[in-house]
Structures are given as structure tokens and as C-alpha cells.
Tab-separated table of C-alpha atoms in Angstrom:
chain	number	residue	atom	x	y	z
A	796	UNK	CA	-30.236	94.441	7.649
A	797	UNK	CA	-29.076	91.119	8.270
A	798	UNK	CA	-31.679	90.312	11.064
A	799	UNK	CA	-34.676	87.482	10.482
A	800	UNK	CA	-38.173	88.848	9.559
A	801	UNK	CA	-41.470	87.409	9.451
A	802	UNK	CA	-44.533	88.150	6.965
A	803	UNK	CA	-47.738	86.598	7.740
A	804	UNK	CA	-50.631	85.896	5.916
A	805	UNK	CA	-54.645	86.965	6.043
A	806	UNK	CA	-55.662	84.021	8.770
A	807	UNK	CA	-58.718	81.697	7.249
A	808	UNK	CA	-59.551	78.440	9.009
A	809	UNK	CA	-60.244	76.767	5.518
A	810	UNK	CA	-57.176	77.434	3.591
A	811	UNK	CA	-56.876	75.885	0.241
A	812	UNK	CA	-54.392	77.813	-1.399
A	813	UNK	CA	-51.202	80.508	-0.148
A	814	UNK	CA	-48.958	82.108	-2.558
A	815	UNK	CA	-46.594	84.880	-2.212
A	816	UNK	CA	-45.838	87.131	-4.744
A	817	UNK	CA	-42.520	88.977	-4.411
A	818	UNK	CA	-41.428	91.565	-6.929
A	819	UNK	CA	-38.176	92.927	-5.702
A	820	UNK	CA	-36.698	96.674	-6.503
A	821	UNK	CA	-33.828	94.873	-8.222
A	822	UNK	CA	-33.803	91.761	-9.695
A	823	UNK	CA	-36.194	89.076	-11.433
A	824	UNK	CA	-39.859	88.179	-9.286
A	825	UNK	CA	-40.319	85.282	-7.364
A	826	UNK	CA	-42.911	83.110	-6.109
A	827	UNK	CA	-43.744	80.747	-3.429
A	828	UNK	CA	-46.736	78.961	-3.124
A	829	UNK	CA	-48.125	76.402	-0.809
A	830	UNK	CA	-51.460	73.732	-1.319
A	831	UNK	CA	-52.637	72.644	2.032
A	832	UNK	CA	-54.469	69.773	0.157
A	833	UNK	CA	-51.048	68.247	-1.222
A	834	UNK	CA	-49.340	69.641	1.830
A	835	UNK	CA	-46.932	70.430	-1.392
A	836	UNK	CA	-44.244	73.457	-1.750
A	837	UNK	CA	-43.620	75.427	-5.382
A	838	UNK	CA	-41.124	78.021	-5.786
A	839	UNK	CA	-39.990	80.014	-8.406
A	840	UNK	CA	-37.111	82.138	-8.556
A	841	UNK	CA	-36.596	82.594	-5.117
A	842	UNK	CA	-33.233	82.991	-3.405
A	843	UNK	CA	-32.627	80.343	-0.388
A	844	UNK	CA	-33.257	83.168	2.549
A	845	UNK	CA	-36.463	82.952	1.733
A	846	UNK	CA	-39.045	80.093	3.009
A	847	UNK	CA	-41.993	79.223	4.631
A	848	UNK	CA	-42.274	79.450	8.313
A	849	UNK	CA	-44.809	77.271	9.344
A	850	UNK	CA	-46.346	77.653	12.767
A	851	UNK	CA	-49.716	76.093	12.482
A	852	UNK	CA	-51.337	74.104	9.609
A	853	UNK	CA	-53.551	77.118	8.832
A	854	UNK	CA	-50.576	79.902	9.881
A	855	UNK	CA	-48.181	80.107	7.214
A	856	UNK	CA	-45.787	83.349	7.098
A	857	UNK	CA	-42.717	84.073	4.588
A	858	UNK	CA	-39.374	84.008	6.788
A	859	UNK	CA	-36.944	86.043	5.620
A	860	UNK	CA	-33.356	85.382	6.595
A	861	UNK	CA	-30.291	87.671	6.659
A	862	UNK	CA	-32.307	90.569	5.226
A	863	UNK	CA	-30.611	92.487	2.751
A	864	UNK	CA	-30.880	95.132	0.552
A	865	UNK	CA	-31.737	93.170	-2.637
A	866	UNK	CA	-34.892	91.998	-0.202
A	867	UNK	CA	-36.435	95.508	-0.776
A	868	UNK	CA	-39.851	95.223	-2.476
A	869	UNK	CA	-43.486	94.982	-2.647
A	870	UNK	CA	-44.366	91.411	-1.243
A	871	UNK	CA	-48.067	90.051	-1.683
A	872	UNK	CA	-49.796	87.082	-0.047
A	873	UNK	CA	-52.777	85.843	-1.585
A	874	UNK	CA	-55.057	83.181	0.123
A	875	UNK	CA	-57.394	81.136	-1.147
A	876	UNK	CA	-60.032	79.546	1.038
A	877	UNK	CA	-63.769	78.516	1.382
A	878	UNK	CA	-64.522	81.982	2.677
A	879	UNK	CA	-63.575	83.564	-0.397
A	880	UNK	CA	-59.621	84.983	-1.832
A	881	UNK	CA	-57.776	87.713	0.239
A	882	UNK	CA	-54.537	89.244	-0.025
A	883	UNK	CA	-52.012	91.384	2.064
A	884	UNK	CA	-49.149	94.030	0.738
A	885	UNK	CA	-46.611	94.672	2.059
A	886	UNK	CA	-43.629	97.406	1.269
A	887	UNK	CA	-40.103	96.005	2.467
A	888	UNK	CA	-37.849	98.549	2.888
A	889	UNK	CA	-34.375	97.617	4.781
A	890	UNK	CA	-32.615	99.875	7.100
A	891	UNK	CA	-28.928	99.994	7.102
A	892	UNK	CA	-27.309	101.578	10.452
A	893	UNK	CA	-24.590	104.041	9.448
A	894	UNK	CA	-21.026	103.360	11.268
A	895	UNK	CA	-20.140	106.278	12.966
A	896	UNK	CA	-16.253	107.767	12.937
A	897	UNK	CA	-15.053	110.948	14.658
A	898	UNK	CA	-11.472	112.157	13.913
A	899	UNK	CA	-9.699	115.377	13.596
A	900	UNK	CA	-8.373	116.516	9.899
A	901	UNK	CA	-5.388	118.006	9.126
A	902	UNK	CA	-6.609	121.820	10.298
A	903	UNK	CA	-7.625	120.335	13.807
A	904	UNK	CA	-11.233	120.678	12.815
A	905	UNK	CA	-13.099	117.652	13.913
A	906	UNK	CA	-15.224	115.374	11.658
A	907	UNK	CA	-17.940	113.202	11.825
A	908	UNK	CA	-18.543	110.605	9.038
A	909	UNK	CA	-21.737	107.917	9.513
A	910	UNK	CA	-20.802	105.368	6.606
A	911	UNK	CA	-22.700	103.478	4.446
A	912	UNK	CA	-26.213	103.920	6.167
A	913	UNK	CA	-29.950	103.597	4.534
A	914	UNK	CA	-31.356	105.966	4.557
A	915	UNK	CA	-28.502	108.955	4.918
A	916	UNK	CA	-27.894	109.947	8.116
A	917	UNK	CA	-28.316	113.341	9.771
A	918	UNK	CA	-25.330	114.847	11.740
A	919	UNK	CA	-25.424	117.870	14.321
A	920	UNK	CA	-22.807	118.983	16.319
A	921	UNK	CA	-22.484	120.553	19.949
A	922	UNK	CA	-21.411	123.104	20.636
A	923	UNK	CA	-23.569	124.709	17.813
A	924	UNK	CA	-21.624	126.204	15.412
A	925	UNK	CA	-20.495	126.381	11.634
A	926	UNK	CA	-20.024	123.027	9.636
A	927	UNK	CA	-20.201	122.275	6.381
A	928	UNK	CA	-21.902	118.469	5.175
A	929	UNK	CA	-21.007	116.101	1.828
A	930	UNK	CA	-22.987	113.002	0.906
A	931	UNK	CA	-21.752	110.232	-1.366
A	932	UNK	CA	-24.123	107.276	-2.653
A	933	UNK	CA	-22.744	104.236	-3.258
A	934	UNK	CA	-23.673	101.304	-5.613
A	935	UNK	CA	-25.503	99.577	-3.045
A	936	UNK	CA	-28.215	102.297	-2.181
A	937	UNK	CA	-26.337	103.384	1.125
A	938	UNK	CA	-25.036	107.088	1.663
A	939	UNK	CA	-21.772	107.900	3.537
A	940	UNK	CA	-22.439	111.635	5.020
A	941	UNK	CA	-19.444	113.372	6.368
A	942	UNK	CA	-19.770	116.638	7.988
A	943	UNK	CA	-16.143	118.826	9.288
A	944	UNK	CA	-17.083	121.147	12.071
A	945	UNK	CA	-15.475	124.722	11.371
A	946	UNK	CA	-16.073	126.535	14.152
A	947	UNK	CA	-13.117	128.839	14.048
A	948	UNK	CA	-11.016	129.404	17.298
A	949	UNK	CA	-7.690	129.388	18.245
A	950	UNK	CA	-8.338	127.105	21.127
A	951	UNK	CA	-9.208	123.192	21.476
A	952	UNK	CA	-11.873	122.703	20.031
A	953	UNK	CA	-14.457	119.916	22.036
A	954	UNK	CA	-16.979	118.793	19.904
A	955	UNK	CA	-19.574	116.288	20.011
A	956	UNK	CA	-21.089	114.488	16.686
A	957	UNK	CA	-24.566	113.640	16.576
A	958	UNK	CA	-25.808	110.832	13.876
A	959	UNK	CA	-29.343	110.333	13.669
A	960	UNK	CA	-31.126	107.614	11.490
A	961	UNK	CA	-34.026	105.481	11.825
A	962	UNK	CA	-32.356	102.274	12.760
A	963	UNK	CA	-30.464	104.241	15.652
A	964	UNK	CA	-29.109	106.873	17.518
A	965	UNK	CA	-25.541	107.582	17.833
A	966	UNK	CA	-22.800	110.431	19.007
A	967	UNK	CA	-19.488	110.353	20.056
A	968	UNK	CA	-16.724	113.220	21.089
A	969	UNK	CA	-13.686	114.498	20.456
A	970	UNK	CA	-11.396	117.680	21.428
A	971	UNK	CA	-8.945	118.465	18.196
């Protein structure tokens, strides 16, 4: 999420004709199509991060910009040319990085909350030991996952919180 990311077409030295074909999870389709001929642009519905990224005559790709979620979706390039019509799909999902918090709750048990991530994160603990995990989705299609460590003692307890998700690794510590 909000990074810049690059589709590309099937490559044909004799390209007549490149349209993409975007049909998002949420939201109305869109289109963009290109005629080499008429060197001539048409769009349809398509929100202003998206846009050609031209980097040869005959190497067109779709540039998305500040990826979000609403850019999830199945995105098709079709190509016409004198060798014949080709297309590519392609299955956008976007990754949102949970933000990771660590505190101690009223009990002096520590918790570990990774916020607002896509997908939900996993949490583990060090020491292993007894915790207990809650996940709330939000709106958006992120999941806040909050795990308390209960490891019961009547000492300090050091713990350390480990997040894992696709878009990252994370941990931090605390002693409660």
C-alpha cells in the first residue's frame, strides 16, 4: 500500500491495439485503452492513479500510483497486433503492514496489538507461554489482532511480541 506498481503488457513488435481491462473488488470497471496508429489515449472510469507508463513505443505498462486497497482486482491487458490478439491477468491484491504496539494492561500482563494490517497478522510470544488472541475487521478490509500474554507469575514478567505478516516482520519487548 501506497507504493508505485507497474503492469506490463504481452510484448509484440507490431502493436495495433492495447487495452486494459480493470474490474476492481469494489467499485464500478474501468478501462484504458491505447491505438498506436492515432498515438491516441481512451479511458473510462478510471481514477487518476492510474495511467499509462510508456517506456518504448511498443512497451506500454499500466502504472499504478499510491496503491490502495480499492486497487484490489483482476486487471487484464489485451493486445492486438499483426501476430494475432493476446492477453495477460493479473490478480492485485494489496498488502497492508500492521503497526505494531506493545504495552502492559491493567493486570501487568503485557500485550501485543498489530493494527490495521492485510492480511491479519500472526502474533507469538517468548517466553512461550499462555495467551489468549482477538481479531477485529474493520470497514476497510484490514484486521487489528491483539493478543494479552497470561503467563501467570508473581514476578516481572519479560516478554517479547512477535508479528508476522507478509509485507514484514516485526517484534518488540517489554517487562510488565
Amino acid at each position: 500500500i501506497g507504493s508505485s506498481f507497474e503492469l506490463t503488457c504481452p510484448h509484440k513488435s507490431t502493436i495495433t491495439l492495447v487495452e486494459w481491462k480493470i474490474n476492481p473488488k469494489v467499485g464500478q470497471p474501468c478501462t484504458l485503452a491505447y491505438r498506436m496508429d492515432q498515438k491516441r489515449i481512451n479511458t473510462t472510469n478510471c481514477s487518476d492513479s492510474m495511467n499509462w507508463k510508456f517506456r518504448t513505443d511498443r512497451d506500454l505498462a499500466l502504472e499504478i500510483q499510491q496503491v490502495g486497497i480499492s486497487h484490489e482486482g483482476c486487471y487484464t491487458c489485451e493486445v492486438a497486433a499483426q501476430e494475432g490478439n493476446f492477453h495477460e491477468t493479473y490478480q492485485l491484491t494489496v498488502l497492508v503492514p500492521p503497526r505494531l504496539m506493545l504495552y502492559c494492561d491493567h493486570h501487568g500482563n503485557p500485550m501485543c496489538e498489530a493494527a490495521a494490517g492485510k492480511p491479519a497478522a500472526q502474533i507469538s510470544w517468548a517466553p512461550e507461554g499462555n495467551s489468549t488472541c482477538e481479531e477485529e475487521g474493520h470497514d476497510n478490509g484490514t484486521v487489528t489482532v491483539l493478543s494479552r500474554f497470561t503467563e501467570h507469575s508473581t514476578s516481572v514478567i519479560n516478554a517479547t511480541c512477535f508479528v508476522s505478516h507478509p509485507a514484514g516482520n516485526q517484534s518488540k519487548s517489554i517487562a510488565c
